[in-house]
Short mmCIF file of C-alpha atoms and ligand atoms in Angstrom, two decimals:
data_model
loop_
_atom_site.label_atom_id
_atom_site.label_comp_id
_atom_site.label_asym_id
_atom_site.label_seq_id
_atom_site.Cartn_x
_atom_site.Cartn_y
_atom_site.Cartn_z
CA MET A 278 141.22 31.91 17.52
CA ASN A 279 139.19 35.07 17.90
CA ASN A 280 138.65 36.12 14.30
CA LYS A 281 134.88 35.88 14.62
CA ILE A 282 132.67 36.83 11.71
CA LYS A 283 129.18 37.88 12.77
CA PHE A 284 126.85 35.28 11.45
CA GLU A 285 123.35 33.95 11.90
CA ASN A 286 123.52 30.42 13.34
CA VAL A 287 123.21 27.83 10.65
CA PRO A 288 121.95 24.50 11.97
CA PHE A 289 123.10 21.25 10.42
CA ASN A 290 119.67 20.19 9.16
CA ILE A 291 116.12 21.53 9.06
CA PRO A 292 113.57 19.07 7.63
CA TYR A 293 111.32 20.84 5.13
CA ILE A 294 107.55 20.38 4.91
CA PHE A 295 105.47 21.22 1.83
CA GLU A 296 102.66 22.24 4.14
CA LYS A 297 100.07 23.35 1.59
CA ASP A 298 100.32 20.10 -0.37
CA PHE A 299 100.27 18.09 2.82
CA LYS A 300 97.09 19.84 4.03
CA LYS A 301 95.38 19.16 0.73
CA ASN A 302 96.34 15.49 0.88
CA PHE A 303 95.31 15.26 4.50
CA SER A 304 91.80 16.50 3.81
CA GLU A 305 91.55 13.84 1.13
CA LEU A 306 92.71 11.25 3.66
CA ARG A 307 90.02 12.46 6.12
CA LYS A 308 87.37 11.70 3.52
CA LYS A 309 88.74 8.19 3.02
CA ASP A 310 88.91 7.69 6.81
CA LYS A 311 91.47 4.88 6.60
CA TYR A 312 94.75 5.39 8.40
CA SER A 313 96.50 2.04 8.69
CA SER A 314 98.99 0.77 6.11
CA VAL A 315 98.34 -0.36 2.52
CA GLY A 316 95.85 2.26 1.36
CA TYR A 317 95.26 5.07 -1.10
CA PHE A 318 98.36 7.21 -0.39
CA SER A 319 100.64 4.20 0.03
CA SER A 320 99.66 3.17 -3.50
CA LYS A 321 100.24 6.70 -4.80
CA CYS A 322 103.74 6.76 -3.28
CA GLU A 323 104.53 3.26 -4.53
CA GLU A 324 103.45 4.16 -8.06
CA TRP A 325 105.54 7.33 -7.95
CA LEU A 326 108.61 5.40 -6.80
CA LYS A 327 108.04 2.59 -9.29
CA LYS A 328 108.02 5.08 -12.14
CA ASN A 329 110.89 7.27 -10.95
CA ILE A 330 113.19 4.48 -9.77
CA ASN A 331 112.32 2.30 -12.72
CA ALA A 332 111.54 -0.54 -10.29
CA LYS A 333 109.70 -3.81 -10.87
CA SER A 334 107.81 -3.57 -7.58
CA VAL A 335 107.77 -1.21 -4.57
CA LEU A 336 106.46 -1.56 -1.02
CA LEU A 337 106.37 1.33 1.43
CA THR A 338 107.77 0.43 4.83
CA ASN A 339 107.88 2.16 8.19
CA SER A 340 111.67 2.68 7.88
CA CYS A 341 114.70 1.78 5.82
CA THR A 342 115.74 -0.44 8.73
CA SER A 343 112.48 -2.40 8.27
CA ALA A 344 113.10 -2.67 4.53
CA LEU A 345 116.58 -4.09 5.23
CA GLU A 346 115.09 -6.59 7.70
CA MET A 347 112.66 -7.61 4.96
CA CYS A 348 115.64 -8.24 2.66
CA ALA A 349 117.15 -10.65 5.18
CA LEU A 350 113.82 -12.49 5.54
CA LEU A 351 113.22 -12.58 1.78
CA LEU A 352 116.62 -14.15 1.12
CA ASN A 353 115.87 -16.68 3.85
CA LEU A 354 119.22 -15.97 5.50
CA LYS A 355 120.27 -18.34 8.22
CA LYS A 356 122.95 -18.86 10.81
CA ASP A 357 126.46 -18.59 9.37
CA ASP A 358 125.38 -17.26 5.99
CA GLU A 359 127.73 -14.45 5.02
CA VAL A 360 126.77 -11.00 3.79
CA ILE A 361 129.47 -8.71 2.36
CA MET A 362 129.08 -5.01 3.21
CA PRO A 363 131.08 -1.87 3.99
CA SER A 364 132.05 -1.19 7.59
CA PHE A 365 131.60 2.52 6.92
CA THR A 366 127.79 2.64 7.13
CA PHE A 367 124.85 3.03 9.49
CA VAL A 368 124.22 0.15 11.94
CA SER A 369 121.01 -1.00 10.26
CA THR A 370 122.91 -2.18 7.18
CA ALA A 371 124.50 -4.89 9.35
CA ASN A 372 121.92 -5.33 12.11
CA ALA A 373 119.14 -6.44 9.76
CA PHE A 374 121.19 -9.47 8.71
CA VAL A 375 122.69 -10.18 12.14
CA LEU A 376 119.09 -10.45 13.46
CA ARG A 377 118.71 -13.57 11.28
CA GLY A 378 121.99 -15.03 12.54
CA ALA A 379 123.93 -14.16 9.39
CA LYS A 380 127.48 -12.91 9.60
CA PRO A 381 128.47 -9.50 8.24
CA VAL A 382 131.74 -9.58 6.32
CA PHE A 383 133.14 -6.06 6.42
CA VAL A 384 135.05 -4.78 3.43
CA ASP A 385 137.07 -1.58 3.02
CA ILE A 386 135.92 1.55 1.15
CA ASP A 387 137.64 3.41 -1.67
CA ASN A 388 139.37 6.72 -1.09
CA ASP A 389 137.51 8.54 -3.90
CA ASN A 390 133.88 8.20 -2.78
CA LEU A 391 133.94 6.26 0.51
CA ASN A 392 131.96 3.48 -1.16
CA ILE A 393 132.59 -0.25 -0.86
CA ASP A 394 135.76 -1.08 -2.82
CA SER A 395 134.76 -3.41 -5.66
CA ASN A 396 138.31 -4.83 -5.79
CA GLU A 397 137.92 -6.06 -2.21
CA ILE A 398 134.55 -7.72 -2.77
CA GLU A 399 135.78 -10.63 -4.86
CA LYS A 400 138.46 -11.44 -2.29
CA ALA A 401 135.79 -11.66 0.43
CA ILE A 402 133.49 -14.12 -1.39
CA THR A 403 133.32 -17.66 0.06
CA LYS A 404 130.95 -20.64 -0.35
CA LYS A 405 128.86 -19.15 2.44
CA THR A 406 128.37 -15.74 0.81
CA LYS A 407 124.67 -15.11 0.12
CA ALA A 408 124.57 -11.42 -0.64
CA ILE A 409 126.49 -8.19 -1.21
CA VAL A 410 125.05 -5.03 0.33
CA VAL A 411 126.29 -1.75 -1.11
CA VAL A 412 125.67 1.78 0.20
CA HIS A 413 125.88 4.70 -2.22
CA TYR A 414 127.49 6.99 0.30
CA ALA A 415 126.35 10.64 0.23
CA GLY A 416 124.15 9.88 -2.77
CA ILE A 417 127.14 9.24 -5.05
CA SER A 418 126.96 5.88 -6.79
CA CYS A 419 129.35 3.07 -5.92
CA ASP A 420 130.89 0.99 -8.72
CA ILE A 421 127.45 -0.57 -9.13
CA LYS A 422 127.76 -2.03 -12.63
CA ARG A 423 130.94 -3.91 -11.84
CA ILE A 424 129.52 -5.11 -8.51
CA LYS A 425 126.37 -6.34 -10.24
CA THR A 426 128.56 -8.37 -12.61
CA ILE A 427 130.47 -9.85 -9.66
CA ALA A 428 127.20 -10.80 -7.92
CA LYS A 429 125.83 -12.43 -11.08
CA LYS A 430 129.01 -14.35 -11.78
CA ASN A 431 129.06 -15.76 -8.24
CA LYS A 432 125.27 -16.32 -8.09
CA ILE A 433 124.77 -14.18 -5.02
CA PHE A 434 122.15 -11.52 -4.37
CA LEU A 435 122.82 -7.81 -4.74
CA ILE A 436 121.17 -5.42 -2.29
CA GLU A 437 121.42 -1.63 -2.54
CA ASP A 438 121.08 0.23 0.74
CA ALA A 439 120.02 3.36 -1.12
CA ALA A 440 119.12 5.33 2.04
CA HIS A 441 121.18 8.30 0.80
CA SER A 442 120.52 8.05 -2.86
CA ILE A 443 116.97 8.76 -3.97
CA LEU A 444 117.06 10.21 -7.51
CA SER A 445 120.80 9.72 -7.93
CA TYR A 446 121.93 7.92 -11.08
CA TYR A 447 124.66 5.75 -12.51
CA GLN A 448 124.96 6.14 -16.28
CA LYS A 449 121.46 7.62 -16.37
CA LYS A 450 119.94 4.65 -14.50
CA PRO A 451 118.39 5.47 -11.11
CA LEU A 452 120.11 4.01 -8.06
CA GLY A 453 117.83 1.42 -6.52
CA SER A 454 117.14 -0.12 -9.92
CA PHE A 455 120.28 -2.29 -9.98
CA GLY A 456 119.86 -4.58 -6.95
CA ASP A 457 117.70 -7.69 -6.62
CA LEU A 458 116.45 -5.66 -3.68
CA SER A 459 117.00 -2.03 -2.71
CA THR A 460 115.98 0.10 0.23
CA PHE A 461 115.23 3.80 0.73
CA SER A 462 114.86 5.89 3.87
CA PHE A 463 112.37 8.69 4.47
CA HIS A 464 113.76 9.58 7.90
CA ASP A 465 113.74 13.32 8.53
CA THR A 466 117.52 13.49 8.12
CA LYS A 467 117.26 12.30 4.50
CA ASN A 468 116.52 14.23 1.27
CA ILE A 469 112.86 13.21 1.12
CA HIS A 470 111.14 12.52 4.43
CA CYS A 471 107.91 11.74 6.26
CA GLY A 472 109.24 11.77 9.83
CA GLU A 473 110.10 8.09 9.64
CA GLY A 474 109.48 5.84 6.68
CA GLY A 475 111.13 3.78 3.99
CA ALA A 476 110.63 1.69 0.89
CA LEU A 477 111.65 -1.72 -0.35
CA ILE A 478 112.31 -2.02 -4.09
CA ILE A 479 111.96 -5.54 -5.47
CA ASN A 480 113.56 -5.92 -8.90
CA ASN A 481 113.92 -9.71 -8.72
CA LYS A 482 110.52 -10.99 -9.85
CA SER A 483 110.80 -14.24 -7.89
CA LEU A 484 110.71 -12.26 -4.62
CA ILE A 485 107.66 -10.07 -5.28
CA GLU A 486 104.89 -12.28 -3.92
CA LYS A 487 106.79 -13.24 -0.78
CA SER A 488 107.62 -9.58 -0.04
CA LYS A 489 103.94 -8.77 0.44
CA ILE A 490 103.47 -11.69 2.82
CA ILE A 491 106.44 -10.57 4.92
CA ARG A 492 105.11 -7.00 5.08
CA ASP A 493 101.62 -8.20 6.05
CA LYS A 494 102.61 -10.06 9.25
CA GLY A 495 103.14 -13.34 7.41
CA THR A 496 99.61 -13.43 5.97
CA ASN A 497 98.21 -13.55 2.45
CA ARG A 498 96.15 -10.41 3.13
CA ASP A 499 97.24 -8.94 -0.22
CA LYS A 500 95.52 -11.79 -2.06
CA PHE A 501 92.43 -11.29 0.11
CA ILE A 502 92.28 -7.56 -0.75
CA LYS A 503 92.55 -8.47 -4.45
CA ASN A 504 89.75 -11.03 -4.02
CA VAL A 505 91.98 -13.98 -4.90
CA VAL A 506 91.21 -15.73 -1.58
CA LYS A 507 88.04 -15.52 0.53
CA LYS A 508 89.75 -15.33 3.91
CA TYR A 509 93.30 -14.44 4.80
CA THR A 510 95.53 -16.51 7.03
CA TRP A 511 99.06 -17.09 8.30
CA VAL A 512 101.12 -18.50 5.44
CA ASP A 513 104.80 -17.74 6.24
CA VAL A 514 107.10 -15.72 8.51
CA GLY A 515 106.56 -11.97 8.51
CA SER A 516 106.12 -8.89 10.63
CA SER A 517 104.44 -5.48 10.63
CA TYR A 518 106.45 -3.45 8.15
CA GLY A 519 103.88 -1.28 6.36
CA LEU A 520 103.73 2.54 6.58
CA SER A 521 100.67 4.19 8.11
CA GLU A 522 98.48 6.14 5.65
CA ILE A 523 99.07 9.28 7.74
CA ASN A 524 102.78 9.08 6.96
CA ALA A 525 102.13 8.04 3.36
CA CYS A 526 99.87 11.06 2.83
CA PHE A 527 102.68 13.29 4.18
CA LEU A 528 105.28 11.44 2.10
CA TYR A 529 103.32 11.87 -1.12
CA SER A 530 103.38 15.67 -0.72
CA GLN A 531 107.17 15.48 -0.38
CA LEU A 532 107.72 13.07 -3.27
CA VAL A 533 105.87 15.21 -5.79
CA ASN A 534 108.17 18.11 -4.81
CA SER A 535 111.34 16.04 -4.69
CA LYS A 536 112.93 17.53 -7.79
CA ARG A 537 112.80 21.00 -6.19
CA ILE A 538 114.50 19.68 -3.05
CA ILE A 539 117.21 17.94 -5.00
CA THR A 540 117.93 20.83 -7.37
CA GLU A 541 118.46 23.10 -4.37
CA ARG A 542 120.63 20.60 -2.48
CA VAL A 543 122.80 20.05 -5.56
CA ARG A 544 123.21 23.82 -5.92
CA ILE A 545 124.40 24.04 -2.30
CA PHE A 546 126.72 21.05 -2.81
CA LYS A 547 128.31 22.65 -5.88
CA ASN A 548 128.85 25.97 -4.11
CA TYR A 549 130.66 24.25 -1.26
CA TYR A 550 132.62 22.18 -3.76
CA LYS A 551 133.88 25.26 -5.58
CA ILE A 552 135.07 26.84 -2.35
CA PHE A 553 136.76 23.84 -0.77
CA SER A 554 138.51 22.72 -3.94
CA ASN A 555 140.58 25.93 -3.71
CA PHE A 556 142.30 24.70 -0.56
CA LYS A 557 144.72 21.80 -0.67
CA ASP A 558 144.08 21.07 3.02
CA PHE A 559 140.86 19.25 2.19
CA GLN A 560 140.01 16.16 0.22
CA LEU A 561 136.69 16.26 -1.64
CA PRO A 562 134.50 13.52 -3.08
CA LYS A 563 135.56 12.65 -6.61
CA LEU A 564 132.82 13.53 -9.05
CA SER A 565 132.22 11.83 -12.38
CA SER A 566 129.94 12.55 -15.31
CA LYS A 567 128.73 8.91 -14.99
CA LYS A 568 127.38 9.60 -11.52
CA LYS A 569 124.54 12.09 -11.19
CA ILE A 570 124.31 13.25 -7.57
CA ASN A 571 121.39 14.28 -5.34
CA GLY A 572 123.18 16.56 -2.84
CA HIS A 573 122.37 14.38 0.15
CA ILE A 574 125.62 14.94 2.04
CA PHE A 575 128.40 17.44 1.52
CA TYR A 576 131.50 16.16 3.26
CA ILE A 577 135.16 17.02 3.28
CA ILE A 578 138.13 15.05 4.56
CA VAL A 579 140.10 17.35 6.84
CA LYS A 580 143.71 16.38 6.54
CA ASN A 581 144.66 17.51 10.02
CA ASN A 582 142.76 18.06 13.25
CA ARG A 583 139.08 17.68 12.45
CA LYS A 584 138.07 18.76 15.94
CA SER A 585 139.69 22.18 15.83
CA PHE A 586 138.11 22.85 12.41
CA MET A 587 134.64 21.85 13.65
CA ASP A 588 135.08 23.90 16.83
CA PHE A 589 136.13 26.93 14.80
CA LEU A 590 133.06 26.70 12.55
CA LYS A 591 130.80 26.19 15.56
CA LYS A 592 132.17 29.30 17.26
CA ASN A 593 131.31 31.13 14.07
CA GLY A 594 127.76 29.84 13.98
CA ILE A 595 128.04 26.88 11.62
CA GLN A 596 126.96 23.50 12.87
CA THR A 597 128.83 20.53 11.44
CA THR A 598 128.77 16.80 12.23
CA PHE A 599 130.63 13.63 11.38
CA HIS A 600 129.94 9.87 11.16
CA TYR A 601 130.25 6.79 11.14
CA VAL A 602 132.01 4.85 13.87
CA PRO A 603 133.23 2.00 11.64
CA LEU A 604 131.14 -1.09 12.36
CA HIS A 605 134.12 -3.44 12.45
CA ASN A 606 135.46 -1.49 15.45
CA SER A 607 132.10 -1.01 17.19
CA PRO A 608 131.22 -2.92 20.40
CA ALA A 609 128.65 -5.11 18.58
CA GLY A 610 130.56 -5.41 15.31
CA LYS A 611 134.10 -6.24 16.33
CA LYS A 612 133.38 -9.89 17.05
CA TYR A 613 132.82 -10.36 13.31
CA ALA A 614 136.08 -8.66 12.39
CA LYS A 615 138.86 -10.13 14.50
CA GLY A 616 142.21 -8.81 13.37
CA LYS A 617 140.64 -6.98 10.47
CA ASN A 618 142.45 -3.90 9.26
CA LEU A 619 140.36 -1.68 6.99
CA LYS A 620 142.81 1.08 6.21
CA ASN A 621 140.68 3.57 4.28
CA THR A 622 137.66 3.10 6.55
CA GLU A 623 139.70 3.88 9.66
CA LYS A 624 141.57 6.80 8.14
CA LEU A 625 138.59 8.49 6.47
CA ALA A 626 136.07 8.01 9.30
CA LYS A 627 138.47 9.87 11.61
CA SER A 628 138.74 12.94 9.41
CA LEU A 629 135.33 13.40 7.80
CA VAL A 630 133.26 16.55 8.38
CA ARG A 631 129.73 17.15 7.07
CA LEU A 632 128.50 20.69 6.42
CA PRO A 633 124.90 22.00 6.65
CA ILE A 634 122.80 21.13 3.61
CA PHE A 635 119.02 21.33 3.46
CA TYR A 636 116.17 22.81 1.45
CA ASP A 637 115.72 26.35 2.74
CA LYS A 638 116.76 29.30 0.59
CA LYS A 639 117.06 31.63 3.57
CA TYR A 640 120.39 30.20 4.72
CA PHE A 641 122.31 29.38 1.58
CA GLY A 642 122.60 32.64 -0.35
CA LYS A 643 125.71 34.33 -1.72
CA ASP A 644 126.55 35.82 1.70
CA TYR A 645 126.70 32.40 3.27
CA PHE A 646 129.18 31.03 0.78
CA ASN A 647 131.30 34.20 0.90
CA LYS A 648 131.47 33.84 4.65
CA ILE A 649 132.36 30.16 4.46
CA ASN A 650 135.15 31.08 2.07
CA ARG A 651 136.49 33.78 4.40
CA LEU A 652 136.19 31.57 7.47
CA VAL A 653 138.11 28.75 5.86
CA SER A 654 140.85 31.14 4.73
CA ILE A 655 141.16 32.58 8.23
CA TYR A 656 141.23 29.14 9.79
CA LEU A 657 143.93 27.85 7.49
CA LYS A 658 146.04 30.98 7.88
CA ASN A 659 145.96 30.49 11.63
CA ILE A 660 146.83 26.80 11.69
CA ASN A 661 149.50 27.10 9.01
CA LYS A 662 151.25 30.01 10.73
C1 PLP B 97 119.51 6.39 7.49
C2 PLP B 97 120.10 5.12 7.05
C3 PLP B 97 119.50 3.88 7.34
C4 PLP B 97 118.31 3.74 8.22
O1 PLP B 97 117.20 4.42 7.80
P1 PLP B 97 115.90 4.47 8.71
O2 PLP B 97 114.83 4.89 7.76
O3 PLP B 97 116.18 5.50 9.78
O4 PLP B 97 115.67 3.13 9.29
C5 PLP B 97 120.08 2.74 6.80
N1 PLP B 97 121.19 2.80 6.06
C6 PLP B 97 121.82 3.96 5.79
C7 PLP B 97 123.05 3.97 4.94
C8 PLP B 97 121.31 5.16 6.31
O5 PLP B 97 121.93 6.31 6.07
#
């Protein structure tokens, strides 16, 4: 196809930095002269998250992967314990539990939002099931209320891998506030970032004290800092999961601006949505007034030939990507999924395309969306000839 429209290259993602706020925070950090984890800015970030996520307790971590590993340690998972999760997710969702010897039980996703299918969860529960891990894909809530009821009824833990879903809501309640435990990511590909970082949300009160021990290398250092014990020592298993104060100081400048980031991403999402819903060749995420979104990912399901569509956009200066390789078909995951046939996961993962979405007004003006509209029309005219 040679119907090229002249166009400035639009990358898939550019991480934004609120540089002025960061510099101000950094000079404050210089005065404090303490850069390791569990300090002034970590507390500021934790307080901010506690308030905005409506969480019982929050610990900053050096990644979402670390926060998920903490979940597996906190639940004391052992060999042959089963953890129900979607196959359509990032590797860390499974790996954190596999590291403890637990077995991931992969469940299919629904066609509407690519989230774990709550109808399939109950069928997958056995005597060995210890937890359900949900992912709110693209920042759009899964059927979290129903899944919470299922977890309660079966006395198993609920974990939200909320890596995509900071400041998204289900019936006005923030995602991350439903699970016994929830995790966030501040990787620079996510809505709010600090290079690499994460947070563990602990809503189940019985797990709060132990979470601090696990973060602090298995010691009771937290009690020492609060003057409860005179000397700190090794009291349980743990590792080094805290976030450096340098990252926390950066993260705080992003968190206080997070509403601006999300408003802009949602605006971009809605503009794409309006355009693509005019063409019957694409399937879009199903939106609902119950589910307030955060514009983390804008994806479409391309009904035929994803590759030629992505190549066409690339030739015209628009970078797109796709994910995930379903875990139940991956080299490390397939041994847990012998003979498993997850129909929606396989079908949707093959045809998903993600479009550029990031906080930067320069790229996403009226011209951009007009051009996207024209490009898509040209593309479809050509393939449907
Ligand atoms: C990004 C992501 C992670 C991992 O986050 P890190 O902070 O990079 O460790 C985990 N789960 C999901 C669903 C993700 O998208």
